[in-house]
Amino acid sequence: MTKDVFVALSDEELLKFISERNELAFEVLYNRYQRKIYTFALKVLKHEERAEDVVHEIFLRLWQHSQPAQINNLEAYLRIATRNYSLKVLRRLIVEENAAERIVNTQMGRQLSDIEEQIFFKEIDGRYREVLSKMPSQQQKVYILCKEEGLKYEEVAEKMAISKLTVKTHMQHALRFMRSNLIKYTGTVLILILLKSFF
């Protein structure tokens, strides 16, 4: 099959070929989504080289995926994977900056241990999840579908049997709820930095 033939194929069809380790199919998917992934990663990281690294990492994971043909919604899968990995990079940078500051202030060369880092991440995620759990039911459903599952407003509207306008309204209220409740916590600035790109 020629490249032109692959270009005309759907994501699902290309994923089947990737399951068979077809490099041409992989190249077509890369060209189809690399700009979107780069733009999304850049929005989070504000750093071109790091955003490019995220693109390479995400597509490497796709190539190494044990069963790529079972991915139902590739765009949503890539969006979530990009978000998660970009946040991981951002968190690592924040930890490194905090560690460097501690070294300067205490004149000690000890960096944060893996256990400390895990506690740090868990605390941030715990605060976010706590606020999310307090969100009104419909707003919470819309927020999760849009922000965590990567669905578009039209897809959420169809899934929940409501109008697109209602979805948009729920999202506006959900984001306002998230911001106003996160502001109550100590270390809010850090959490808002992590979540800013998804508001």
XYZ file of C-alpha atoms in Angstrom, residues 69-140:
72
model
C -5.928 -1.600 17.852
C -8.017 -1.622 21.046
C -7.758 2.152 21.493
C -11.323 3.344 20.858
C -10.806 7.094 20.551
C -7.247 7.882 19.511
C -7.536 11.657 19.777
C -8.880 11.411 23.336
C -6.217 8.832 24.193
C -3.428 11.080 22.912
C -4.857 14.137 24.637
C -5.046 12.401 28.009
C -1.600 10.841 27.595
C -0.149 14.223 26.644
C -1.812 15.956 29.560
C -0.621 13.366 32.064
C 2.944 13.252 30.793
C 3.192 17.046 30.502
C 2.023 17.406 34.090
C 4.550 14.787 35.146
C 7.304 16.832 33.502
C 5.979 20.030 35.078
C 5.826 18.435 38.509
C 9.363 17.167 38.139
C 10.533 20.678 37.251
C 8.754 22.134 40.269
C 10.279 19.516 42.560
C 13.727 20.189 41.120
C 13.296 23.937 41.589
C 12.173 23.441 45.181
C 15.075 21.089 45.802
C 17.543 23.598 44.358
C 16.116 26.324 46.561
C 16.524 24.115 49.609
C 20.131 23.441 48.698
C 20.849 27.169 48.456
C 19.037 28.007 51.668
C 20.471 25.190 53.774
C 23.802 24.786 51.982
C 23.127 21.068 51.798
C 23.411 18.896 48.725
C 20.510 16.593 49.489
C 17.727 16.455 46.915
C 14.172 15.306 47.482
C 13.897 11.561 47.825
C 11.485 9.496 45.756
C 9.277 9.081 48.820
C 9.085 12.834 49.376
C 8.262 13.353 45.712
C 5.477 10.770 45.859
C 4.038 12.454 48.953
C 4.240 15.817 47.177
C 2.342 14.513 44.127
C -0.197 12.667 46.266
C -0.974 15.805 48.260
C -1.604 17.853 45.124
C -3.762 15.173 43.519
C -5.630 14.625 46.792
C -6.600 18.286 47.030
C -7.764 18.328 43.427
C -9.809 15.126 43.884
C -11.368 16.432 47.085
C -12.609 19.554 45.334
C -13.826 17.500 42.378
C -15.822 15.212 44.700
C -17.652 18.231 46.154
C -18.718 19.506 42.748
C -22.455 19.218 41.936
C -23.226 15.925 40.200
C -23.991 17.177 36.687
C -21.090 19.623 36.689
C -18.772 16.887 37.894
